[in-house]
Amino acid sequence: ASTHPSGLAAKTTSALLDDFRSFLEIRYQGWKNASLADAGSMVCYGALQRFLARAFPGEDQQAFHNTLLKALPDLVSSVPPVKLWELSRMIKCDPALFELFGSASSAEILTRLDDHRFAGFRRSLDAFLENWGFRCSAELMLTVPSFQENPEPVIDLLKSYMAVDGESPADQLRHQAEGRVRDTVAMLSTLRRRPVLKLLPLVRQSHVAGVLLRWTQRSIQLRERARLKQALLYSRLRRISLALGARLAASGRLAIADDIFYLTADEVELLVSGGEMFPGHTREMVSVRRRAHAELGATTPPDSMRLPAGAYLEIAATAPAVAAHDSGDALAGVGACGGRTTARAAILLDVTQSHLLKAGDILVTRQTDPGWGPIFPLISGLVIERGGMLSHGAIIAREFGIPSVVGVKDATRRIQHGGSITVDGDRGLVHVMAGGTR
């Protein structure tokens, strides 16, 4: 509460620096529990997977395992889609709002929402932004503004939600949860007849499976909660840094406020506290770093590399060409959620490109983080270049029962936006139809 963005302008520079230090202390020294949540979820997931593979050797292990982890209760990442759906229903029930969203640009809508006729909706939108607006794609990048700072992508998402008339996200989650409960009961019923060891006939396999399943589900919930707090932490640190940057720009030490992101944390400390040896050269140093950052950002590093100590990777400025595949070729990955779907592919690199997405499309992207959550109720399938079974995209896809394949190398370059593809989440394959590659 003490670092809410609304109160930063009134703080002294010294107080802002203290806040800056406090957040760094949390991130550097107080993040052990969050790290344990990550490790715990991986250990429990792997233990459950191995146990089920031995207990049900004939099953499609990946699909069976994932079914037991669908629609977990109290998963914080599932809340934003539900809230956005509620906002979209408010729009559809109000003729004036419906006409505004159907005819005006997102920027114009935000301006016109200050009209007293829309006061109720504006309050609900502001509450969403306050509670969830710090969750956006690239939410752990200090240089990327959140939805709280730029709400236009949220308006674009609401327009997309308005076009959907099927089940609400809450109903989807409930139906997936019902399926998970049925499959869990059936699994435990089967294992209840089997002892863990012949020497321990009273200890049934259902006991072990039940414990592992509860641990896995709970550890995933804790991991997602830790990600929520981490996103809030980074969002607040960004706003504090920008407030300090504005003070440094006003004093002439920086050209603009967000130049501060081209300084190290130690350099910020020295410059703000008066300990920098060459304060007059800071702007020049930032200019060099901006140029170097742009050059490095234009490169594409390999997924894996091996370098001796002290060596640097030389990266080409352009990505290597990827050969197009013939119609019917399959791109391989890992099935994160079972099922099969065929639809139009939508290549999105960021949530802010959601206006390119049509309801029912298959989302193809490089990687997802919790900020992508609101997109999931709009899609029929998911293909991700990076990530594993416990990546955020995989977890939320299972929440909504969306056929998904992760770890599909170069998917965003091998699949054509607007082309037809089939996602086979059970086998971890993506089939590209005619005109679906480039």
Short mmCIF file of C-alpha atoms in Angstrom, two decimals:
data_model
loop_
_atom_site.label_atom_id
_atom_site.label_comp_id
_atom_site.label_asym_id
_atom_site.label_seq_id
_atom_site.Cartn_x
_atom_site.Cartn_y
_atom_site.Cartn_z
CA ALA A 1 0.00 0.00 0.00
CA SER A 2 2.86 2.39 0.75
CA THR A 3 4.12 2.18 -2.83
CA HIS A 4 0.81 2.56 -4.67
CA PRO A 5 1.47 4.56 -7.86
CA SER A 6 -1.05 7.23 -6.87
CA GLY A 7 1.15 8.34 -3.97
CA LEU A 8 4.59 8.34 -5.59
CA ALA A 9 4.53 11.93 -6.88
CA ALA A 10 4.14 13.26 -3.32
CA LYS A 11 7.14 11.34 -1.99
CA THR A 12 10.58 12.82 -1.54
CA THR A 13 13.43 11.54 -3.69
CA SER A 14 14.98 10.02 -0.57
CA ALA A 15 11.76 8.13 0.21
CA LEU A 16 11.55 6.83 -3.37
CA LEU A 17 15.14 5.59 -3.11
CA ASP A 18 14.25 3.77 0.12
CA ASP A 19 11.32 2.10 -1.69
CA PHE A 20 13.66 1.16 -4.54
CA ARG A 21 16.06 -0.46 -2.09
CA SER A 22 13.23 -2.29 -0.32
CA PHE A 23 11.99 -3.95 -3.49
CA LEU A 24 15.50 -5.01 -4.45
CA GLU A 25 15.91 -6.51 -0.99
CA ILE A 26 12.72 -8.54 -1.48
CA ARG A 27 13.83 -9.72 -4.91
CA TYR A 28 17.40 -10.57 -3.93
CA GLN A 29 16.94 -11.86 -0.38
CA GLY A 30 13.26 -12.61 0.22
CA TRP A 31 12.29 -14.73 -2.75
CA LYS A 32 13.19 -18.15 -1.39
CA ASN A 33 9.59 -19.25 -0.79
CA ALA A 34 8.66 -18.40 -4.37
CA SER A 35 11.64 -20.38 -5.63
CA LEU A 36 10.56 -23.31 -3.47
CA ALA A 37 7.06 -23.08 -4.97
CA ASP A 38 8.61 -23.45 -8.42
CA ALA A 39 10.78 -26.38 -7.36
CA GLY A 40 7.96 -28.02 -5.41
CA SER A 41 5.58 -27.97 -8.35
CA MET A 42 8.19 -29.60 -10.60
CA VAL A 43 9.06 -32.32 -8.08
CA CYS A 44 5.42 -33.15 -7.33
CA TYR A 45 4.45 -33.12 -11.01
CA GLY A 46 7.27 -35.51 -11.88
CA ALA A 47 6.53 -37.83 -8.95
CA LEU A 48 2.84 -38.04 -9.87
CA GLN A 49 3.68 -38.68 -13.51
CA ARG A 50 6.04 -41.56 -12.65
CA PHE A 51 3.61 -43.14 -10.22
CA LEU A 52 0.73 -43.05 -12.71
CA ALA A 53 2.95 -44.44 -15.48
CA ARG A 54 3.64 -47.51 -13.34
CA ALA A 55 0.03 -47.85 -12.18
CA PHE A 56 -1.52 -47.46 -15.63
CA PRO A 57 1.13 -48.55 -18.15
CA GLY A 58 -1.38 -48.91 -20.99
CA GLU A 59 -2.79 -45.39 -20.74
CA ASP A 60 -1.84 -42.40 -22.86
CA GLN A 61 0.24 -41.05 -20.01
CA GLN A 62 0.45 -37.41 -21.00
CA ALA A 63 -3.28 -37.03 -21.62
CA PHE A 64 -4.20 -39.01 -18.48
CA HIS A 65 -1.84 -37.01 -16.28
CA ASN A 66 -3.01 -33.65 -17.64
CA THR A 67 -6.69 -34.55 -17.19
CA LEU A 68 -6.15 -34.83 -13.44
CA LEU A 69 -4.76 -31.27 -13.34
CA LYS A 70 -7.51 -29.44 -15.23
CA ALA A 71 -9.44 -26.52 -13.73
CA LEU A 72 -7.71 -26.47 -10.35
CA PRO A 73 -9.70 -24.60 -7.69
CA ASP A 74 -8.55 -21.17 -6.51
CA LEU A 75 -6.01 -20.70 -9.29
CA VAL A 76 -5.44 -16.93 -9.39
CA SER A 77 -4.52 -16.91 -13.08
CA SER A 78 -8.05 -17.97 -14.01
CA VAL A 79 -9.69 -14.90 -12.46
CA PRO A 80 -8.92 -12.17 -15.09
CA PRO A 81 -10.78 -13.98 -17.93
CA VAL A 82 -13.84 -14.35 -15.69
CA LYS A 83 -13.74 -10.64 -14.79
CA LEU A 84 -13.31 -9.58 -18.42
CA TRP A 85 -16.28 -11.72 -19.43
CA GLU A 86 -18.40 -9.98 -16.79
CA LEU A 87 -17.33 -6.59 -18.14
CA SER A 88 -18.16 -7.66 -21.70
CA ARG A 89 -21.67 -8.73 -20.59
CA MET A 90 -22.16 -5.28 -19.02
CA ILE A 91 -21.34 -3.76 -22.41
CA LYS A 92 -23.73 -6.04 -24.28
CA CYS A 93 -26.56 -5.24 -21.86
CA ASP A 94 -26.17 -1.46 -22.24
CA PRO A 95 -27.22 -0.18 -25.72
CA ALA A 96 -25.18 3.02 -25.40
CA LEU A 97 -22.04 1.15 -24.32
CA PHE A 98 -22.59 -1.47 -27.01
CA GLU A 99 -22.80 1.22 -29.68
CA LEU A 100 -19.70 2.98 -28.33
CA PHE A 101 -17.57 -0.19 -28.35
CA GLY A 102 -18.82 -1.10 -31.80
CA SER A 103 -18.01 2.20 -33.46
CA ALA A 104 -15.11 3.94 -31.69
CA SER A 105 -11.39 3.28 -31.39
CA SER A 106 -10.00 2.04 -28.09
CA ALA A 107 -8.40 5.40 -27.32
CA GLU A 108 -11.68 7.22 -28.01
CA ILE A 109 -13.63 4.74 -25.88
CA LEU A 110 -11.38 5.38 -22.88
CA THR A 111 -11.94 9.12 -23.23
CA ARG A 112 -15.71 8.85 -23.63
CA LEU A 113 -16.09 6.50 -20.68
CA ASP A 114 -15.72 9.55 -18.44
CA ASP A 115 -19.30 10.45 -19.47
CA HIS A 116 -21.60 10.17 -16.44
CA ARG A 117 -23.82 7.71 -18.39
CA PHE A 118 -21.04 5.14 -18.17
CA ALA A 119 -20.06 5.79 -14.54
CA GLY A 120 -21.01 2.29 -13.33
CA PHE A 121 -19.06 0.54 -16.05
CA ARG A 122 -16.10 2.89 -15.57
CA ARG A 123 -15.94 1.98 -11.89
CA SER A 124 -15.97 -1.72 -12.75
CA LEU A 125 -13.25 -1.25 -15.39
CA ASP A 126 -11.13 0.76 -12.95
CA ALA A 127 -11.55 -1.98 -10.33
CA PHE A 128 -10.35 -4.56 -12.84
CA LEU A 129 -7.31 -2.45 -13.72
CA GLU A 130 -6.53 -1.87 -10.06
CA ASN A 131 -6.76 -5.54 -9.12
CA TRP A 132 -5.46 -7.19 -12.30
CA GLY A 133 -4.06 -4.50 -14.58
CA PHE A 134 -0.46 -5.17 -13.56
CA ARG A 135 -0.76 -8.58 -15.29
CA CYS A 136 0.20 -8.24 -18.94
CA SER A 137 2.45 -9.96 -21.43
CA ALA A 138 6.13 -9.36 -20.61
CA GLU A 139 4.96 -8.40 -17.12
CA LEU A 140 8.42 -9.10 -15.67
CA MET A 141 10.10 -6.66 -18.08
CA LEU A 142 10.55 -3.36 -16.28
CA THR A 143 10.59 -1.52 -19.62
CA VAL A 144 7.06 -2.66 -20.61
CA PRO A 145 4.07 -0.59 -19.40
CA SER A 146 1.24 -2.51 -17.76
CA PHE A 147 -2.46 -2.31 -18.56
CA GLN A 148 -2.75 0.10 -15.63
CA GLU A 149 -0.57 2.55 -17.54
CA ASN A 150 -2.01 1.80 -20.98
CA PRO A 151 -5.54 0.30 -20.80
CA GLU A 152 -6.14 0.33 -24.58
CA PRO A 153 -5.28 -3.40 -25.00
CA VAL A 154 -7.91 -4.19 -22.36
CA ILE A 155 -10.50 -2.36 -24.47
CA ASP A 156 -9.38 -4.43 -27.48
CA LEU A 157 -9.82 -7.61 -25.42
CA LEU A 158 -13.30 -6.54 -24.36
CA LYS A 159 -14.24 -6.05 -28.02
CA SER A 160 -13.13 -9.62 -28.68
CA TYR A 161 -15.08 -10.93 -25.70
CA MET A 162 -18.20 -9.15 -26.98
CA ALA A 163 -18.03 -11.25 -30.14
CA VAL A 164 -18.27 -14.50 -28.14
CA ASP A 165 -21.70 -15.84 -27.22
CA GLY A 166 -20.80 -19.33 -26.03
CA GLU A 167 -20.01 -20.56 -22.55
CA SER A 168 -18.61 -18.07 -20.10
CA PRO A 169 -15.10 -18.72 -18.74
CA ALA A 170 -16.67 -19.54 -15.37
CA ASP A 171 -18.87 -22.21 -17.01
CA GLN A 172 -15.90 -23.60 -18.94
CA LEU A 173 -13.91 -23.90 -15.73
CA ARG A 174 -16.80 -25.59 -13.95
CA HIS A 175 -17.26 -28.17 -16.69
CA GLN A 176 -13.54 -28.92 -16.82
CA ALA A 177 -13.51 -29.26 -13.03
CA GLU A 178 -16.41 -31.73 -13.18
CA GLY A 179 -14.44 -33.85 -15.68
CA ARG A 180 -11.35 -33.71 -13.49
CA VAL A 181 -13.32 -34.86 -10.45
CA ARG A 182 -14.90 -37.76 -12.39
CA ASP A 183 -11.52 -38.93 -13.70
CA THR A 184 -9.95 -38.57 -10.26
CA VAL A 185 -12.68 -40.66 -8.61
CA ALA A 186 -12.32 -43.36 -11.29
CA MET A 187 -8.54 -43.42 -10.93
CA LEU A 188 -8.63 -43.67 -7.13
CA SER A 189 -11.36 -46.32 -7.28
CA THR A 190 -9.16 -48.51 -9.48
CA LEU A 191 -6.09 -48.03 -7.27
CA ARG A 192 -8.05 -48.69 -4.10
CA ARG A 193 -8.00 -52.39 -4.99
CA ARG A 194 -4.22 -52.51 -5.31
CA PRO A 195 -1.77 -52.60 -2.37
CA VAL A 196 1.44 -50.62 -2.59
CA LEU A 197 3.38 -53.70 -1.46
CA LYS A 198 2.32 -57.26 -0.77
CA LEU A 199 3.86 -56.95 2.69
CA LEU A 200 1.68 -53.90 3.38
CA PRO A 201 -1.77 -54.97 2.20
CA LEU A 202 -3.57 -52.21 4.10
CA VAL A 203 -1.68 -49.40 2.35
CA ARG A 204 -3.33 -49.00 -1.01
CA GLN A 205 -1.99 -47.34 -4.13
CA SER A 206 -4.94 -44.94 -3.92
CA HIS A 207 -3.42 -43.50 -0.73
CA VAL A 208 -0.15 -42.66 -2.46
CA ALA A 209 -1.87 -41.38 -5.61
CA GLY A 210 -4.23 -39.20 -3.58
CA VAL A 211 -1.39 -37.59 -1.64
CA LEU A 212 0.72 -36.98 -4.76
CA LEU A 213 -2.24 -35.51 -6.62
CA ARG A 214 -3.13 -33.14 -3.76
CA TRP A 215 0.50 -32.07 -3.44
CA THR A 216 0.81 -31.46 -7.18
CA GLN A 217 -2.40 -29.47 -7.41
CA ARG A 218 -1.57 -27.38 -4.35
CA SER A 219 2.01 -26.70 -5.44
CA ILE A 220 0.78 -25.49 -8.83
CA GLN A 221 -1.67 -23.16 -7.08
CA LEU A 222 1.14 -21.78 -4.90
CA ARG A 223 3.41 -21.37 -7.91
CA GLU A 224 0.78 -19.31 -9.75
CA ARG A 225 0.18 -17.21 -6.65
CA ALA A 226 3.92 -16.53 -6.41
CA ARG A 227 3.88 -15.42 -10.06
CA LEU A 228 1.02 -13.05 -9.23
CA LYS A 229 3.00 -11.47 -6.40
CA GLN A 230 6.12 -11.33 -8.55
CA ALA A 231 4.23 -9.45 -11.28
CA LEU A 232 2.94 -6.96 -8.70
CA LEU A 233 6.46 -6.57 -7.32
CA TYR A 234 7.93 -5.80 -10.74
CA SER A 235 5.06 -3.48 -11.65
CA ARG A 236 5.60 -1.42 -8.50
CA LEU A 237 9.36 -1.43 -8.98
CA ARG A 238 8.85 -0.10 -12.53
CA ARG A 239 6.66 2.76 -11.29
CA ILE A 240 9.12 3.67 -8.50
CA SER A 241 11.99 3.60 -11.00
CA LEU A 242 10.07 5.86 -13.39
CA ALA A 243 9.34 8.28 -10.54
CA LEU A 244 13.07 8.41 -9.78
CA GLY A 245 13.80 8.74 -13.50
CA ALA A 246 11.48 11.73 -13.71
CA ARG A 247 13.39 13.43 -10.88
CA LEU A 248 16.71 12.71 -12.60
CA ALA A 249 15.37 14.01 -15.92
CA ALA A 250 14.16 17.19 -14.22
CA SER A 251 17.66 17.74 -12.84
CA GLY A 252 19.23 17.12 -16.26
CA ARG A 253 20.99 13.89 -15.30
CA LEU A 254 18.80 11.93 -17.74
CA ALA A 255 17.10 12.99 -20.96
CA ILE A 256 13.78 11.23 -20.21
CA ALA A 257 12.42 9.25 -17.28
CA ASP A 258 12.71 5.78 -18.79
CA ASP A 259 16.42 6.28 -19.43
CA ILE A 260 16.74 4.97 -15.89
CA PHE A 261 16.22 1.42 -17.22
CA TYR A 262 19.60 1.65 -18.97
CA LEU A 263 21.36 2.00 -15.61
CA THR A 264 22.22 -0.82 -13.24
CA ALA A 265 20.62 -0.86 -9.80
CA ASP A 266 23.94 0.18 -8.26
CA GLU A 267 24.24 3.09 -10.70
CA VAL A 268 20.74 4.26 -9.80
CA GLU A 269 21.69 4.15 -6.13
CA LEU A 270 24.85 6.20 -6.73
CA LEU A 271 23.26 8.74 -9.06
CA VAL A 272 20.23 9.42 -6.83
CA SER A 273 22.20 9.48 -3.57
CA GLY A 274 24.93 11.78 -4.88
CA GLY A 275 27.73 9.22 -5.03
CA GLU A 276 28.18 8.92 -8.82
CA MET A 277 31.75 9.75 -9.90
CA PHE A 278 30.86 11.11 -13.37
CA PRO A 279 27.23 12.32 -13.18
CA GLY A 280 27.71 14.67 -16.12
CA HIS A 281 28.38 11.74 -18.46
CA THR A 282 25.31 9.67 -17.53
CA ARG A 283 23.22 10.86 -20.48
CA GLU A 284 26.01 10.00 -22.91
CA MET A 285 26.42 6.54 -21.37
CA VAL A 286 22.66 5.90 -21.61
CA SER A 287 22.68 6.88 -25.28
CA VAL A 288 25.41 4.31 -26.03
CA ARG A 289 23.55 1.63 -24.12
CA ARG A 290 20.27 2.38 -25.93
CA ARG A 291 22.01 1.87 -29.26
CA ALA A 292 23.71 -1.33 -28.09
CA HIS A 293 20.41 -2.63 -26.73
CA ALA A 294 18.67 -2.03 -30.07
CA GLU A 295 21.45 -3.84 -31.94
CA LEU A 296 21.35 -6.84 -29.61
CA GLY A 297 17.55 -6.90 -29.71
CA ALA A 298 17.68 -7.39 -33.49
CA THR A 299 19.58 -10.66 -33.11
CA THR A 300 18.23 -14.17 -32.58
CA PRO A 301 20.31 -16.31 -30.21
CA PRO A 302 20.14 -20.11 -30.44
CA ASP A 303 18.04 -22.07 -27.97
CA SER A 304 21.17 -23.68 -26.50
CA MET A 305 24.86 -22.92 -26.59
CA ARG A 306 28.17 -23.90 -24.98
CA LEU A 307 30.88 -21.31 -24.31
CA PRO A 308 34.13 -21.40 -22.32
CA ALA A 309 34.45 -19.10 -19.32
CA GLY A 310 34.87 -15.46 -20.32
CA ALA A 311 33.75 -15.98 -23.94
CA TYR A 312 30.94 -14.08 -25.64
CA LEU A 313 28.42 -15.35 -28.15
CA GLU A 314 28.57 -13.81 -31.60
CA ILE A 315 25.01 -13.68 -32.93
CA ALA A 316 23.88 -12.91 -36.47
CA ALA A 317 21.70 -9.82 -36.81
CA THR A 318 19.04 -11.71 -38.72
CA ALA A 319 17.31 -14.95 -37.88
CA PRO A 320 18.23 -17.99 -39.94
CA ALA A 321 15.80 -18.91 -42.66
CA VAL A 322 13.34 -21.66 -41.85
CA ALA A 323 12.33 -23.96 -44.67
CA ALA A 324 8.62 -24.11 -45.37
CA HIS A 325 6.92 -27.46 -44.90
CA ASP A 326 4.70 -29.20 -47.38
CA SER A 327 1.00 -29.46 -46.70
CA GLY A 328 0.25 -32.09 -44.09
CA ASP A 329 3.64 -31.92 -42.40
CA ALA A 330 3.56 -32.29 -38.61
CA LEU A 331 5.50 -30.06 -36.23
CA ALA A 332 6.43 -31.91 -33.06
CA GLY A 333 6.29 -30.67 -29.49
CA VAL A 334 4.92 -31.80 -26.14
CA GLY A 335 1.19 -32.22 -25.55
CA ALA A 336 0.23 -29.92 -22.67
CA CYS A 337 -3.53 -30.49 -22.83
CA GLY A 338 -5.31 -33.28 -24.67
CA GLY A 339 -7.81 -33.01 -27.47
CA ARG A 340 -7.77 -32.22 -31.16
CA THR A 341 -8.92 -29.10 -32.98
CA THR A 342 -8.62 -27.61 -36.47
CA ALA A 343 -8.92 -23.87 -37.00
CA ARG A 344 -7.31 -20.71 -38.34
CA ALA A 345 -3.86 -19.92 -36.93
CA ALA A 346 -3.34 -16.53 -35.32
CA ILE A 347 0.33 -15.57 -34.88
CA LEU A 348 0.60 -13.18 -31.94
CA LEU A 349 3.86 -12.06 -30.35
CA ASP A 350 2.21 -9.94 -27.68
CA VAL A 351 -1.19 -9.59 -25.99
CA THR A 352 -1.45 -6.08 -27.44
CA GLN A 353 -1.94 -7.78 -30.83
CA SER A 354 -5.20 -9.35 -29.65
CA HIS A 355 -7.11 -7.35 -32.29
CA LEU A 356 -5.62 -9.80 -34.84
CA LEU A 357 -7.34 -12.70 -33.09
CA LYS A 358 -10.77 -14.01 -34.05
CA ALA A 359 -12.86 -16.06 -31.66
CA GLY A 360 -12.10 -19.76 -32.19
CA ASP A 361 -8.61 -19.22 -33.62
CA ILE A 362 -5.61 -21.33 -32.63
CA LEU A 363 -3.10 -19.07 -30.90
CA VAL A 364 0.50 -19.53 -32.06
CA THR A 365 3.10 -17.62 -30.06
CA ARG A 366 6.67 -17.78 -28.79
CA GLN A 367 5.90 -18.04 -25.11
CA THR A 368 3.18 -17.06 -22.68
CA ASP A 369 3.12 -15.61 -19.22
CA PRO A 370 0.17 -14.88 -16.91
CA GLY A 371 -0.64 -11.71 -18.85
CA TRP A 372 -1.88 -13.91 -21.69
CA GLY A 373 -4.62 -15.41 -19.48
CA PRO A 374 -7.49 -13.28 -20.86
CA ILE A 375 -6.79 -14.60 -24.38
CA PHE A 376 -7.47 -18.25 -23.51
CA PRO A 377 -11.30 -18.22 -23.43
CA LEU A 378 -11.21 -16.84 -27.00
CA ILE A 379 -9.12 -19.60 -28.59
CA SER A 380 -9.77 -23.21 -29.61
CA GLY A 381 -6.14 -24.37 -29.54
CA LEU A 382 -2.65 -23.30 -28.50
CA VAL A 383 0.83 -23.73 -29.98
CA ILE A 384 3.86 -22.34 -28.09
CA GLU A 385 7.50 -22.35 -29.15
CA ARG A 386 8.90 -22.39 -25.62
CA GLY A 387 7.82 -23.78 -22.28
CA GLY A 388 7.07 -27.11 -20.68
CA MET A 389 4.27 -28.89 -18.86
CA LEU A 390 4.39 -26.43 -15.96
CA SER A 391 4.73 -23.27 -18.03
CA HIS A 392 1.95 -20.78 -17.53
CA GLY A 393 0.46 -21.42 -20.95
CA ALA A 394 0.22 -25.15 -20.25
CA ILE A 395 -1.40 -24.60 -16.85
CA ILE A 396 -4.07 -22.20 -18.11
CA ALA A 397 -4.73 -24.30 -21.22
CA ARG A 398 -5.55 -27.22 -18.91
CA GLU A 399 -7.81 -24.95 -16.87
CA PHE A 400 -10.00 -24.32 -19.91
CA GLY A 401 -9.47 -27.70 -21.61
CA ILE A 402 -7.78 -26.19 -24.68
CA PRO A 403 -5.86 -28.65 -26.91
CA SER A 404 -2.27 -27.47 -26.64
CA VAL A 405 1.23 -28.31 -27.80
CA VAL A 406 4.27 -26.60 -26.30
CA GLY A 407 7.94 -26.65 -27.28
CA VAL A 408 7.25 -26.41 -31.04
CA LYS A 409 10.48 -24.94 -32.39
CA ASP A 410 10.12 -21.90 -34.70
CA ALA A 411 6.31 -22.26 -34.76
CA THR A 412 5.73 -18.54 -35.27
CA ARG A 413 7.90 -18.61 -38.39
CA ARG A 414 6.86 -21.97 -39.77
CA ILE A 415 3.12 -21.41 -39.52
CA GLN A 416 1.35 -18.79 -41.63
CA HIS A 417 -0.98 -16.32 -39.93
CA GLY A 418 -4.47 -17.07 -41.20
CA GLY A 419 -3.57 -20.56 -42.40
CA SER A 420 -5.37 -23.70 -41.27
CA ILE A 421 -3.69 -26.00 -38.74
CA THR A 422 -4.68 -28.93 -36.53
CA VAL A 423 -3.49 -29.22 -32.94
CA ASP A 424 -3.29 -32.75 -31.54
CA GLY A 425 -2.70 -32.24 -27.83
CA ASP A 426 -2.72 -35.96 -27.06
CA ARG A 427 0.20 -36.73 -29.38
CA GLY A 428 2.02 -33.39 -29.16
CA LEU A 429 1.72 -32.69 -32.90
CA VAL A 430 0.69 -29.71 -35.03
CA HIS A 431 -0.48 -30.58 -38.54
CA VAL A 432 -0.13 -27.77 -41.06
CA MET A 433 -2.75 -27.71 -43.83
CA ALA A 434 -2.41 -26.33 -47.36
CA GLY A 435 -1.43 -22.68 -47.22
CA GLY A 436 -0.62 -22.96 -43.53
CA THR A 437 3.16 -22.62 -43.81
CA ARG A 438 5.45 -19.89 -44.97
#
